[in-house]
Short mmCIF file of C-alpha atoms in Angstrom, two decimals:
data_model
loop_
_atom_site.label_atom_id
_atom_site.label_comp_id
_atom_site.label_asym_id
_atom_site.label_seq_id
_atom_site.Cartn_x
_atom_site.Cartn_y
_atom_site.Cartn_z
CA UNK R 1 -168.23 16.33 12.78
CA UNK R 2 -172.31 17.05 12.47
CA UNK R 3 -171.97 13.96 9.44
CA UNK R 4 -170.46 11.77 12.18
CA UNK R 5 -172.48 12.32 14.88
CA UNK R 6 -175.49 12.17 12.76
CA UNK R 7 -174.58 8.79 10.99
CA UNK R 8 -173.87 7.25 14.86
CA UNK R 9 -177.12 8.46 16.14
CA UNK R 10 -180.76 6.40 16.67
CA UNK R 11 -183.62 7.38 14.09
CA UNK R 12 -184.81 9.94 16.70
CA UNK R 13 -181.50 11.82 16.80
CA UNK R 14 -181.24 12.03 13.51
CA UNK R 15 -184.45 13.50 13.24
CA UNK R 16 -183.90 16.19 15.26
CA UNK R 17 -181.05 16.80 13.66
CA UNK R 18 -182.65 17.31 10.43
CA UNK R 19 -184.93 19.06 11.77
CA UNK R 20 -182.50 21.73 12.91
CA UNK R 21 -181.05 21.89 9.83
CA UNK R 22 -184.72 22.47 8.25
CA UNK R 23 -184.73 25.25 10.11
CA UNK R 24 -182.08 26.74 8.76
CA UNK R 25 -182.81 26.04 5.29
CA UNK R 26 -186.89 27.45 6.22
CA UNK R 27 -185.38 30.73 7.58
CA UNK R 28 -183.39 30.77 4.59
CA UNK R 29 -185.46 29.94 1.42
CA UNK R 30 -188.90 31.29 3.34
CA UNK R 31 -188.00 34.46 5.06
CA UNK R 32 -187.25 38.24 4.19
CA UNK R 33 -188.70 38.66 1.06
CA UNK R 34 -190.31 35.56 0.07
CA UNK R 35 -194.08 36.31 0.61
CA UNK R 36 -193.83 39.69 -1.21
CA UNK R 37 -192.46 37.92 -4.62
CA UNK R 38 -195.38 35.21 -3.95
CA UNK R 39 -197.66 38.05 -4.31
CA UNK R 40 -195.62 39.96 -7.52
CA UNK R 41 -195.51 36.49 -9.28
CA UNK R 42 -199.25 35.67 -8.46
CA UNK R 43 -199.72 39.23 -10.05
CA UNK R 44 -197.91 39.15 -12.62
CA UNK R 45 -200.13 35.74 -14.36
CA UNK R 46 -202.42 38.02 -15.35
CA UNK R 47 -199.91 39.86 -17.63
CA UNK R 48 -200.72 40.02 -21.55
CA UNK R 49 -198.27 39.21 -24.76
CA UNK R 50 -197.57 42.87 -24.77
CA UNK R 51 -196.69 43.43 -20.61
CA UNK R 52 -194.68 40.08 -20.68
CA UNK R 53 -192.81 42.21 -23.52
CA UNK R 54 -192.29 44.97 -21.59
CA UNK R 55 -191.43 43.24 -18.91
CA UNK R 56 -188.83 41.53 -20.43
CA UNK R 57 -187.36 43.82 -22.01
CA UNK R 58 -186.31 46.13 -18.89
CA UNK R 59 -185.47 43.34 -17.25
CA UNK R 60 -183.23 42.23 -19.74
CA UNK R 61 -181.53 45.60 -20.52
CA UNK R 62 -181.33 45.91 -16.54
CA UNK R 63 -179.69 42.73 -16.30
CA UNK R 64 -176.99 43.24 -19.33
CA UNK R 65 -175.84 46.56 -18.25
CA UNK R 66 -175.36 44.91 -14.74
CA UNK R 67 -173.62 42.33 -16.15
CA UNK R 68 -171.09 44.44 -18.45
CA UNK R 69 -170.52 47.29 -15.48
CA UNK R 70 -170.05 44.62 -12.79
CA UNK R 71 -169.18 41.35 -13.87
CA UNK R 72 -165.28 41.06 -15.28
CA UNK R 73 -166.41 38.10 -17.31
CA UNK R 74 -168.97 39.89 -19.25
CA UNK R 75 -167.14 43.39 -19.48
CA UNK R 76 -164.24 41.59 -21.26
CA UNK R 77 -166.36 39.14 -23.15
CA UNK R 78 -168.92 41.88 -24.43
CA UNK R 79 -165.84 44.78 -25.05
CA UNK R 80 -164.30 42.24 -27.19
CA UNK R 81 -167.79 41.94 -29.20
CA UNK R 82 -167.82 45.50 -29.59
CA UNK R 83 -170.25 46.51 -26.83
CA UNK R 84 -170.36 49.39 -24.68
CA UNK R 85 -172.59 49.73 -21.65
CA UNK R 86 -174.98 52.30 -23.62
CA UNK R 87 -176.04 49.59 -26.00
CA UNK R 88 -178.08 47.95 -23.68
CA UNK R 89 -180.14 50.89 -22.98
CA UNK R 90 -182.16 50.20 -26.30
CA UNK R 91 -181.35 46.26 -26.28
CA UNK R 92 -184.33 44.17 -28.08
CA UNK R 93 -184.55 40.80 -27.29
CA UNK R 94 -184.26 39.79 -30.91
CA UNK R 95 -180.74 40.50 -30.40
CA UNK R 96 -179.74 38.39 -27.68
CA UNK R 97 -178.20 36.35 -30.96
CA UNK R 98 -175.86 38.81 -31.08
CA UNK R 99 -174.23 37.75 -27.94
CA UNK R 100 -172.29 34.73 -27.43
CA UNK R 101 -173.04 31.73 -25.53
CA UNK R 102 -171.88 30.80 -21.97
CA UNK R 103 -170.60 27.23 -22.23
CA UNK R 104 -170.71 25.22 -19.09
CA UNK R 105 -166.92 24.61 -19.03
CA UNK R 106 -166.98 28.63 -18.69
CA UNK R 107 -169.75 28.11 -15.82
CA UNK R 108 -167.41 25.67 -14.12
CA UNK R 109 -164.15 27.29 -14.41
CA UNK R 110 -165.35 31.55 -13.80
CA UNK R 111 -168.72 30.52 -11.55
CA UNK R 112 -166.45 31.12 -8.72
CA UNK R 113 -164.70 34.27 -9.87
CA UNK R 114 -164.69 36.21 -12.80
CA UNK R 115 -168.68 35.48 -13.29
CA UNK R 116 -169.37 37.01 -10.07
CA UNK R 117 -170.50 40.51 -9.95
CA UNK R 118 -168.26 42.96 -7.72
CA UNK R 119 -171.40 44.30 -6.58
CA UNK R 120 -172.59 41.39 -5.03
CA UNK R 121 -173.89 40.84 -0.88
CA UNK R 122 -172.90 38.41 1.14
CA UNK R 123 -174.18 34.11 0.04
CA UNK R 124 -173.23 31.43 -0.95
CA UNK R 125 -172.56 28.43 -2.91
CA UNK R 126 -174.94 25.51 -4.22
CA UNK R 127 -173.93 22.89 -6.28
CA UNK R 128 -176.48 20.83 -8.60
CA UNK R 129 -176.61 17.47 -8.84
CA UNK R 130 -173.76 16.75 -11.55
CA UNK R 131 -176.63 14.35 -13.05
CA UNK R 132 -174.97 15.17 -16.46
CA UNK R 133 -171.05 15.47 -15.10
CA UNK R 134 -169.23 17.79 -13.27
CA UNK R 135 -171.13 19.76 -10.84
CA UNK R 136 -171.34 22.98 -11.28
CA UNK R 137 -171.75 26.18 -8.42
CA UNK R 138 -174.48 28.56 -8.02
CA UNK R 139 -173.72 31.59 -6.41
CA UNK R 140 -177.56 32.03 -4.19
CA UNK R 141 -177.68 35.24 -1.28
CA UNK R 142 -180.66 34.61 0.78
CA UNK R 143 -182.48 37.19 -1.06
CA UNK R 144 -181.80 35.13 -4.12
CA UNK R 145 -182.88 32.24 -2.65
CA UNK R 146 -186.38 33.03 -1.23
CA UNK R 147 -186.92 35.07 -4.75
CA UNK R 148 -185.99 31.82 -6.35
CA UNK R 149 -188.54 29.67 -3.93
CA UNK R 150 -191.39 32.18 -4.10
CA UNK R 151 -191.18 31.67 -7.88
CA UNK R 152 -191.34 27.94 -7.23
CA UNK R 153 -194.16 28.05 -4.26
CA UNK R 154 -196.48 30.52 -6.77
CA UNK R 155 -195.97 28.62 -9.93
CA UNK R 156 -195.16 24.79 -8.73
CA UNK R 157 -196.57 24.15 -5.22
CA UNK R 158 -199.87 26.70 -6.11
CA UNK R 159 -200.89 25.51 -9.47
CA UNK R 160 -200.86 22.26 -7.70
CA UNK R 161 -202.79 23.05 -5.35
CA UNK R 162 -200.76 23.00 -2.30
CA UNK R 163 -198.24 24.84 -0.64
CA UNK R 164 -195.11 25.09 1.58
CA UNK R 165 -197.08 24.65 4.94
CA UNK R 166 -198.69 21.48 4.20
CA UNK R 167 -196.83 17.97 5.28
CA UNK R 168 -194.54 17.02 2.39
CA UNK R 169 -192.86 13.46 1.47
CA UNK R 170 -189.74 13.99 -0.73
CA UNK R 171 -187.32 11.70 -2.12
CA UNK R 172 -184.07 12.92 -3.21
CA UNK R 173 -180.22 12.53 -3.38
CA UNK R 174 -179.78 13.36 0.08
CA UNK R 175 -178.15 10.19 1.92
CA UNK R 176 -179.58 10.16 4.84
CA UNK R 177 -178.85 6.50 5.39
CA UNK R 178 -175.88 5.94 4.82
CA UNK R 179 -175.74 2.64 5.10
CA UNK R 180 -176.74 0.27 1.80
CA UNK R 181 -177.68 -2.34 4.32
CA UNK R 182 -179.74 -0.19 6.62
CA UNK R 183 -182.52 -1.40 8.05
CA UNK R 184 -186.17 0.75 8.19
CA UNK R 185 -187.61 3.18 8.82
CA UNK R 186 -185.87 4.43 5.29
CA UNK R 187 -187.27 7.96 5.62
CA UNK R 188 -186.31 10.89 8.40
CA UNK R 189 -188.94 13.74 9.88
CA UNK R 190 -187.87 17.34 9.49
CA UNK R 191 -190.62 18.73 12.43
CA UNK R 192 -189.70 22.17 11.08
CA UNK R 193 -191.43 22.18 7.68
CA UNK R 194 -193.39 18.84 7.65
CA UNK R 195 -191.20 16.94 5.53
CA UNK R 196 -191.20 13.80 5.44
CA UNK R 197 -187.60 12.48 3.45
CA UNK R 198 -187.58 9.21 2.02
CA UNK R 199 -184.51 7.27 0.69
CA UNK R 200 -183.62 7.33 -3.14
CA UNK R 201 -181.19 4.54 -2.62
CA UNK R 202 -183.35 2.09 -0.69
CA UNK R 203 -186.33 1.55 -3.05
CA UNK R 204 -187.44 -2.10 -3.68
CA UNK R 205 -190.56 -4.23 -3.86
CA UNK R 206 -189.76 -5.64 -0.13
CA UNK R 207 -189.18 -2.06 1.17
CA UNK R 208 -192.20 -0.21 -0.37
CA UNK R 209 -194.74 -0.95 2.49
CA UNK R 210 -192.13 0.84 4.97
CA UNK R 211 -192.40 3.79 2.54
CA UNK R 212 -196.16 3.25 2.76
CA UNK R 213 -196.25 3.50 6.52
CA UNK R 214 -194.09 6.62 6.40
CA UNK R 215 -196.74 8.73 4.18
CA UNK R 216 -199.24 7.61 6.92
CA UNK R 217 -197.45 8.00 9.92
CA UNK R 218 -196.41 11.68 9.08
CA UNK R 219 -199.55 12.08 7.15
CA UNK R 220 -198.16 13.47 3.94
CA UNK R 221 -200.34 15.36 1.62
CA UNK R 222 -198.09 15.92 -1.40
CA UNK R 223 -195.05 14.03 -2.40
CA UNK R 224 -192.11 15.96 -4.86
CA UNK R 225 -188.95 15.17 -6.05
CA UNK R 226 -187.04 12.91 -8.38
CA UNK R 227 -189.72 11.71 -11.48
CA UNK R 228 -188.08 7.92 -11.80
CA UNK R 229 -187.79 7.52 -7.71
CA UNK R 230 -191.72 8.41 -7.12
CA UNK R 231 -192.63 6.27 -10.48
CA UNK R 232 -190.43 3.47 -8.72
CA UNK R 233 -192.61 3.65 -5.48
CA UNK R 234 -196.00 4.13 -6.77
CA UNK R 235 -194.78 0.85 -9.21
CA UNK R 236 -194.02 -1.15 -6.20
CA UNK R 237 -196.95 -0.62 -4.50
CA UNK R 238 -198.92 -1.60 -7.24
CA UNK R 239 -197.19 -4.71 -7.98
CA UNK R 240 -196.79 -5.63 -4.72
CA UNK R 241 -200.65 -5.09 -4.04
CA UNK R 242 -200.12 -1.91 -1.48
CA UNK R 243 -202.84 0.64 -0.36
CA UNK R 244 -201.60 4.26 -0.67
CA UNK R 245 -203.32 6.56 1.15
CA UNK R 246 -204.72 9.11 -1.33
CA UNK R 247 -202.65 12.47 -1.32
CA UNK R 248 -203.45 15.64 -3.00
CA UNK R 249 -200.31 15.70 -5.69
CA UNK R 250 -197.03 14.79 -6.89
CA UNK R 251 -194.63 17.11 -8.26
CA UNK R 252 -191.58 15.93 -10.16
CA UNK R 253 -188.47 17.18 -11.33
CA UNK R 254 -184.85 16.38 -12.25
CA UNK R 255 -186.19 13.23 -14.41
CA UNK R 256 -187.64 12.84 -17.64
CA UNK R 257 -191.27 12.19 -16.85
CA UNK R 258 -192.98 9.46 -19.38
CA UNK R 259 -196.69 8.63 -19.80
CA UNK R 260 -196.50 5.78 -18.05
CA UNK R 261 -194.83 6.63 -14.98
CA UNK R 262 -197.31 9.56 -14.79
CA UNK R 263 -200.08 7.30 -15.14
CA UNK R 264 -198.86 4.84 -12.21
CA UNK R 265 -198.35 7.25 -9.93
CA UNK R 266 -201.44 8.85 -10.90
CA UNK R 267 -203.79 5.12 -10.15
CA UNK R 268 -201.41 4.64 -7.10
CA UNK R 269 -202.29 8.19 -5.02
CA UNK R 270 -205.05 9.08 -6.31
CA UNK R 271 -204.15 12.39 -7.73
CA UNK R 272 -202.76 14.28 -10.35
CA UNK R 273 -199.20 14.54 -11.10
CA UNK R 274 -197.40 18.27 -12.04
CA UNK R 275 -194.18 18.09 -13.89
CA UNK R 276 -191.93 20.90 -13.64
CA UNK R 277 -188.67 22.10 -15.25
CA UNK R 278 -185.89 24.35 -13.88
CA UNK R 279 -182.42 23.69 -12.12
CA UNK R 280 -179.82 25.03 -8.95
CA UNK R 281 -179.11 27.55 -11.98
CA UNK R 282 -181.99 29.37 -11.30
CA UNK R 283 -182.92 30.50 -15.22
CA UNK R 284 -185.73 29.47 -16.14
CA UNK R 285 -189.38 27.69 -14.58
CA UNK R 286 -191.39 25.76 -16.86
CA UNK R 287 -194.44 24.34 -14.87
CA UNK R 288 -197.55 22.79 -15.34
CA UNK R 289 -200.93 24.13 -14.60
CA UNK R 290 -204.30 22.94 -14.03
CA UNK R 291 -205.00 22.02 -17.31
CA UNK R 292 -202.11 19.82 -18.11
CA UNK R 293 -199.83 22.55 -19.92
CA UNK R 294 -196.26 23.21 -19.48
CA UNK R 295 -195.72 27.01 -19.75
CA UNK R 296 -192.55 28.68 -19.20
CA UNK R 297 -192.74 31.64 -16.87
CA UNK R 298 -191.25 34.85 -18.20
CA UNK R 299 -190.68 36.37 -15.19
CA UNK R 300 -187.93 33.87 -14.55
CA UNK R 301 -186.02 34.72 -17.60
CA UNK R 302 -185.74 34.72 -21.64
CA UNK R 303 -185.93 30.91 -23.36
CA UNK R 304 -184.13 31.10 -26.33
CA UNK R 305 -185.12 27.62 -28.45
CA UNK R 306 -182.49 26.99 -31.19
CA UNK R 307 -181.59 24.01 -33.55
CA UNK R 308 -178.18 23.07 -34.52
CA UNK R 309 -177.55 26.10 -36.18
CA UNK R 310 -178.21 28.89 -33.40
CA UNK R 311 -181.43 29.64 -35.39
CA UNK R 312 -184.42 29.89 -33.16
CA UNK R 313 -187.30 26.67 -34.24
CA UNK R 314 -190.40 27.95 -35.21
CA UNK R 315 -193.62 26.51 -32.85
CA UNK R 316 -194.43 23.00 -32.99
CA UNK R 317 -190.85 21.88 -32.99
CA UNK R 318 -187.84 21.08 -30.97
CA UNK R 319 -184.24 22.46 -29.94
CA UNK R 320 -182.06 23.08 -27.38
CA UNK R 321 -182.48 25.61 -24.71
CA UNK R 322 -180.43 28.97 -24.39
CA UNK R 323 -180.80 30.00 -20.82
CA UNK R 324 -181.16 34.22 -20.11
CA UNK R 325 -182.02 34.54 -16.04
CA UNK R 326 -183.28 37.20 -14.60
CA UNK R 327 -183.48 36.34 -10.82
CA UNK R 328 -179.63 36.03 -10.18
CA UNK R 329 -177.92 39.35 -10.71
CA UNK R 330 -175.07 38.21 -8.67
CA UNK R 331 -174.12 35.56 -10.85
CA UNK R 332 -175.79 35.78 -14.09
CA UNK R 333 -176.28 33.98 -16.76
CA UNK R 334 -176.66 35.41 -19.89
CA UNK R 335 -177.65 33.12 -22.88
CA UNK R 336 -176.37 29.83 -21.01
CA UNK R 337 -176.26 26.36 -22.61
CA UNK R 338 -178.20 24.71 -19.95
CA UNK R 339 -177.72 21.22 -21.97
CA UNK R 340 -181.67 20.32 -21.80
CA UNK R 341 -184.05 20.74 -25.00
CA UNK R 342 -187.79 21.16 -25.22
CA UNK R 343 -190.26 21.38 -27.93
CA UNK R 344 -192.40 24.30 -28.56
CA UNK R 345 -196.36 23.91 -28.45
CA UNK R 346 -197.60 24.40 -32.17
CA UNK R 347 -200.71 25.91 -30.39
CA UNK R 348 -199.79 28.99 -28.12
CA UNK R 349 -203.36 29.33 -26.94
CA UNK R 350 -203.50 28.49 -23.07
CA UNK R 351 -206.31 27.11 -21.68
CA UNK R 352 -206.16 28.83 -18.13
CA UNK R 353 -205.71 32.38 -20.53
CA UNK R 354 -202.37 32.81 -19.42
CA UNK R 355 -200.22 34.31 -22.02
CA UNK R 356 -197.11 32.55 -21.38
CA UNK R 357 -195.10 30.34 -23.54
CA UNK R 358 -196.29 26.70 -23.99
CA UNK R 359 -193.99 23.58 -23.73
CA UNK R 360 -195.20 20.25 -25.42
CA UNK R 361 -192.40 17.97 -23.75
CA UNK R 362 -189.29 18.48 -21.49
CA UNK R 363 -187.42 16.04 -24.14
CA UNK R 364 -184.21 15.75 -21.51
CA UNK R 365 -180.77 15.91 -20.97
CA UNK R 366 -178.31 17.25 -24.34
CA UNK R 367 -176.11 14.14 -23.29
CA UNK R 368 -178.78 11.61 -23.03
CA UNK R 369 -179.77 12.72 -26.87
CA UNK R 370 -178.91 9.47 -28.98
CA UNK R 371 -177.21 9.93 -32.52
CA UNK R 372 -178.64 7.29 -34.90
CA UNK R 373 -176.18 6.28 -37.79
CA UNK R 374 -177.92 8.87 -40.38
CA UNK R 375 -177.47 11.58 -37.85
CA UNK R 376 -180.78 12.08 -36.25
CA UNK R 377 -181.14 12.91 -32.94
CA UNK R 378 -183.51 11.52 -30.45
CA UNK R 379 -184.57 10.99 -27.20
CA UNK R 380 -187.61 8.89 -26.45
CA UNK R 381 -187.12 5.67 -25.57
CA UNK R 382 -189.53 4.15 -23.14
CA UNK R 383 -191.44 2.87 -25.83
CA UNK R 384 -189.10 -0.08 -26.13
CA UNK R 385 -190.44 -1.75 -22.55
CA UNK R 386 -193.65 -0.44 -22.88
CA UNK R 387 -196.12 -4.43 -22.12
CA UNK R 388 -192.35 -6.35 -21.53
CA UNK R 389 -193.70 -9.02 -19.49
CA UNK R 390 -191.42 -9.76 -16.58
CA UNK R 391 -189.04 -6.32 -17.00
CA UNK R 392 -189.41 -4.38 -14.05
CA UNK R 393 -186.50 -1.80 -15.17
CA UNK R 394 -184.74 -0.71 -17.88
CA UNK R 395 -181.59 1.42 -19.48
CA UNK R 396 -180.52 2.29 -22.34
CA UNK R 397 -176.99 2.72 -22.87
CA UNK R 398 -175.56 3.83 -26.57
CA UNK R 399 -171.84 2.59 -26.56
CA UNK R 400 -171.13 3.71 -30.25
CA UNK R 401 -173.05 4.79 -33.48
CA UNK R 402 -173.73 0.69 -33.91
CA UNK R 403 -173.81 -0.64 -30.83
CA UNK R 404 -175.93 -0.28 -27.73
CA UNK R 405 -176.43 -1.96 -24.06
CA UNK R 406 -179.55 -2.34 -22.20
CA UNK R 407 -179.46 -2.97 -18.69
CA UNK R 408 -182.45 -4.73 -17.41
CA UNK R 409 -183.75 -5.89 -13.98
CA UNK R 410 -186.22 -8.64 -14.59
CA UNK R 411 -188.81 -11.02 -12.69
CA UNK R 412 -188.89 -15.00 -12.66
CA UNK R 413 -189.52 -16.47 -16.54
CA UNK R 414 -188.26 -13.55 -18.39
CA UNK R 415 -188.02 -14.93 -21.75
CA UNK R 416 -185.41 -14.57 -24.31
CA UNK R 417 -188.17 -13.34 -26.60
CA UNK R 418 -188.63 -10.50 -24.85
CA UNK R 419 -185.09 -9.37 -25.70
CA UNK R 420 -185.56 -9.90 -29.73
CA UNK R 421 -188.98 -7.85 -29.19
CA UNK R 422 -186.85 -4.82 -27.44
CA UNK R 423 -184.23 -4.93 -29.94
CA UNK R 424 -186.65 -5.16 -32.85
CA UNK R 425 -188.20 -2.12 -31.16
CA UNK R 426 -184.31 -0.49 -31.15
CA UNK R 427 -183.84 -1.34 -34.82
CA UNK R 428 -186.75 0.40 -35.78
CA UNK R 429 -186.27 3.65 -34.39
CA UNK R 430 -182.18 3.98 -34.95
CA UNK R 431 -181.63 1.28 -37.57
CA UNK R 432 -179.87 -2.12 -37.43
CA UNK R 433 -177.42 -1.83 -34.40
CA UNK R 434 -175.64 -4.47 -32.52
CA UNK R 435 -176.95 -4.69 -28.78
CA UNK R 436 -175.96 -6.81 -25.36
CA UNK R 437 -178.65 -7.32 -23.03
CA UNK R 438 -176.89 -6.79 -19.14
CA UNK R 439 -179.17 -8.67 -16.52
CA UNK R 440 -178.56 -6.49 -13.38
CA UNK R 441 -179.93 -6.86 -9.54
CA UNK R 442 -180.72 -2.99 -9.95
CA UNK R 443 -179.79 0.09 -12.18
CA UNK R 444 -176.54 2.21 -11.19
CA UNK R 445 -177.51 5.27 -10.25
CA UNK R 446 -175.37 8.39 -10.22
CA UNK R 447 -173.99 9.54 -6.67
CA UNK R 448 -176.79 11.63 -5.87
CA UNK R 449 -179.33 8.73 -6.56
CA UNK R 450 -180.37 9.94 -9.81
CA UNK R 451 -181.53 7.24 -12.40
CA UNK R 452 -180.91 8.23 -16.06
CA UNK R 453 -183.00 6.34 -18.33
CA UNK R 454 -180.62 6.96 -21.53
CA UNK R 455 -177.17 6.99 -21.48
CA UNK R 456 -175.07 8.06 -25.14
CA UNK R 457 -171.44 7.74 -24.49
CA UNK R 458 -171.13 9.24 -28.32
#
């Protein structure tokens, strides 16, 4: 009823009705216990090697025996392993290999049952994004949830250099115009927090400058959100010969973030972009700091990084990450496979003197990993349209071992040579492959808005 009133309504309305909504979500993320954890995460930065192993370690003992007294997934899982609640009394982390994985099929068929512990208070359900299939729900109290947001505001928003009461631009997978043919403003006001939500779905070089006047209007002094939807923007602008106003940061998520779409947005506003890594699952934060450095916070949970074989990969390399969290007792998830890899820092020496665990790259999505005819595995890709004259976007789609499509949106005189340079480029990273260049008016985009880069249908 609220969706069809709301999609009726003038701009105004529709504000207001955000903003009502904002309220809502404020009370909820930003009340009860939210400033306290602030403060106990703040705290906690200071923590050596040695506390951080502490720490972990009760909470991780804490958490299992939870899980195996009041979870009826995990009592029959572990039982069947040959646990009993006393072993977790003296559990190590070392053997959290001992313990079997949670699949996300198991996420998606027990989230909503079985995977919920009988000691649980009243909440309820958020689903992510589905950016790599079926969506799955996360089980969030309000407690929870502000734990969850303090751990973002303290180790996102503040290493930024901002925080939750400044004015915020955001663009995300929210529709709020429903209409593809809608005309501007394409961004809503939420009065209650600031916020300033621009459209993921209506990006383009002739709408930018209404984007533009919407960071001015509502004076924005930090912009978050998806990585490729802000690089989009800031690209626009550019191109299209736009002043920004200069803001104090962007923060991304959901997207991989390249070098190049860090350094548009980066000449565009002015100001230093902070990636940031977690998820609606809630286990696991890896942020960057001041310095540049993705570190995982281990207050958020136990990163388990594994190759193929289960066997953790010693610093300096890649695998894929096994999810522990420690912030969601009423749903946990205990050694999850998130789907996502990372590699490991070589150097686990932080400049800011924070002993926590250094990231050298969010590589992305498990699914958007392509499988070269040898059987390697990789990810990066944006080197093939790095100096493309004439592409504007592109995506990468792997249709089998040997053949591939790349979707591109291109300007006036795009030459054919262009295409033998990116699939020269191609060859020379996977091997001689058959590929069809698709000349689209834009890149699909999943339901949400979401724009994945790399697609691998293997």
């Amino acid at each position: 009823m609220i969706k069809k009133i709301y999609q009726k309504s003038p701009v105004f309305i529709q504000n207001t009705i955000i903003s009502i909504y904002g309220l809502y979500w404020k009370n909820r993320r930003l009340g009860g216990v939210f400033n306290q954890h602030v403060k106990e995460f703040r705290d906690r930065e200071s923590f050596t090697k040695d506390q951080w192993r502490d720490y972990q370690t009760q909470q991780l003992r804490k958490l299992l025996k939870h899980a195996y007294e009041t979870v009826p997934y995990y009592k029959e899982l572990y039982t069947k392993h040959g646990f009993k609640a006393k072993d977790f009394d003296s559990f190590e982390i070392e053997d959290l290999k001992k313990l079997p994985y949670l699949e996300k099929d198991k996420l998606r068929k027990y989230g909503t049952t079985t995977l919920l512990s009988t000691k649980r208070k009243k909440g309820a359900f958020l689903s992510s994004s589905g950016s790599t299939g079926t969506p799955i729900k996360a089980f969030f109290t309000n407690e929870a949830h502000q734990i969850w947001s303090a751990a973002y505001e303290a180790r996102i928003r503040n290493w930024a250099g901002v925080n939750h009461k400044m004015a915020r631009g955001m663009i995300g997978g929210r529709r709020i115009l429903p209409d593809a043919n809608a005309k501007p403003p394409y961004y809503r006001y939420n009065y209650t927090e600031k916020q300033t939500y621009f459209s993921a779905y209506h990006l383009s070089p002739d709408t930018a400058q209404n984007y533009v006047d919407g960071i001015v209007k509502n004076k924005v002094e930090y912009m978050v959100g998806y990585a490729m939807s802000n690089y989009l923007l800031a690209d626009f602008i550019e191109k299209k010969g736009l002043q920004a106003p200069k803001i104090r940061a962007i923060l991304t998520s959901s997207e991989k973030l390249t070098g190049e779409m860090r350094d548009t947005m980066e000449r565009v506003y002015g100001c230093k972009v902070y990636d940031a890594y977690s998820g609606v699952e809630s286990c696991g934060l890896i942020s960057e700091n001041k310095e540049g450095e993705l570190l995982f916070s281990p207050d958020t949970g136990v990163m388990e990084v594994v190759d193929d074989l289960g066997d953790e990969v010693p610093f300096g390399e890649s695998g894929e990450v096994i999810a522990t969290g420690f912030l969601n007792f009423d749903q946990p998830l205990i050694r999850y496979r998130i789907g996502d890899r990372v590699k490991l820092s070589k150097n686990q020496t932080s400049k800011s003197s924070m002993a926590m665990p250094i990231i050298d790259e969010i590589e992305g999505r498990m699914e958007d990993v392509i499988t070269a005819k040898d059987g390697r595995k990789m990810v990066r890709f944006h080197g093939l349209f790095v100096d493309i004259p004439k592409l504007m976007v592109a995506q990468l789609i792997q249709n089998s071992i040997e053949n591939y499509t790349i979707n591109i949106v291109v300007e006036k005189d795009f030459s054919k040579e262009q295409e033998l340079e990116m699939k020269k480029r191609l060859c020379s990273q996977v091997g001689e492959v058959s590929v069809t260049f698709n000349y689209l008016k834009d890149i699909p985009r999943n339901s949400n808005g979401k724009f994945r880069a790399v697609i691998s249908k293997v």
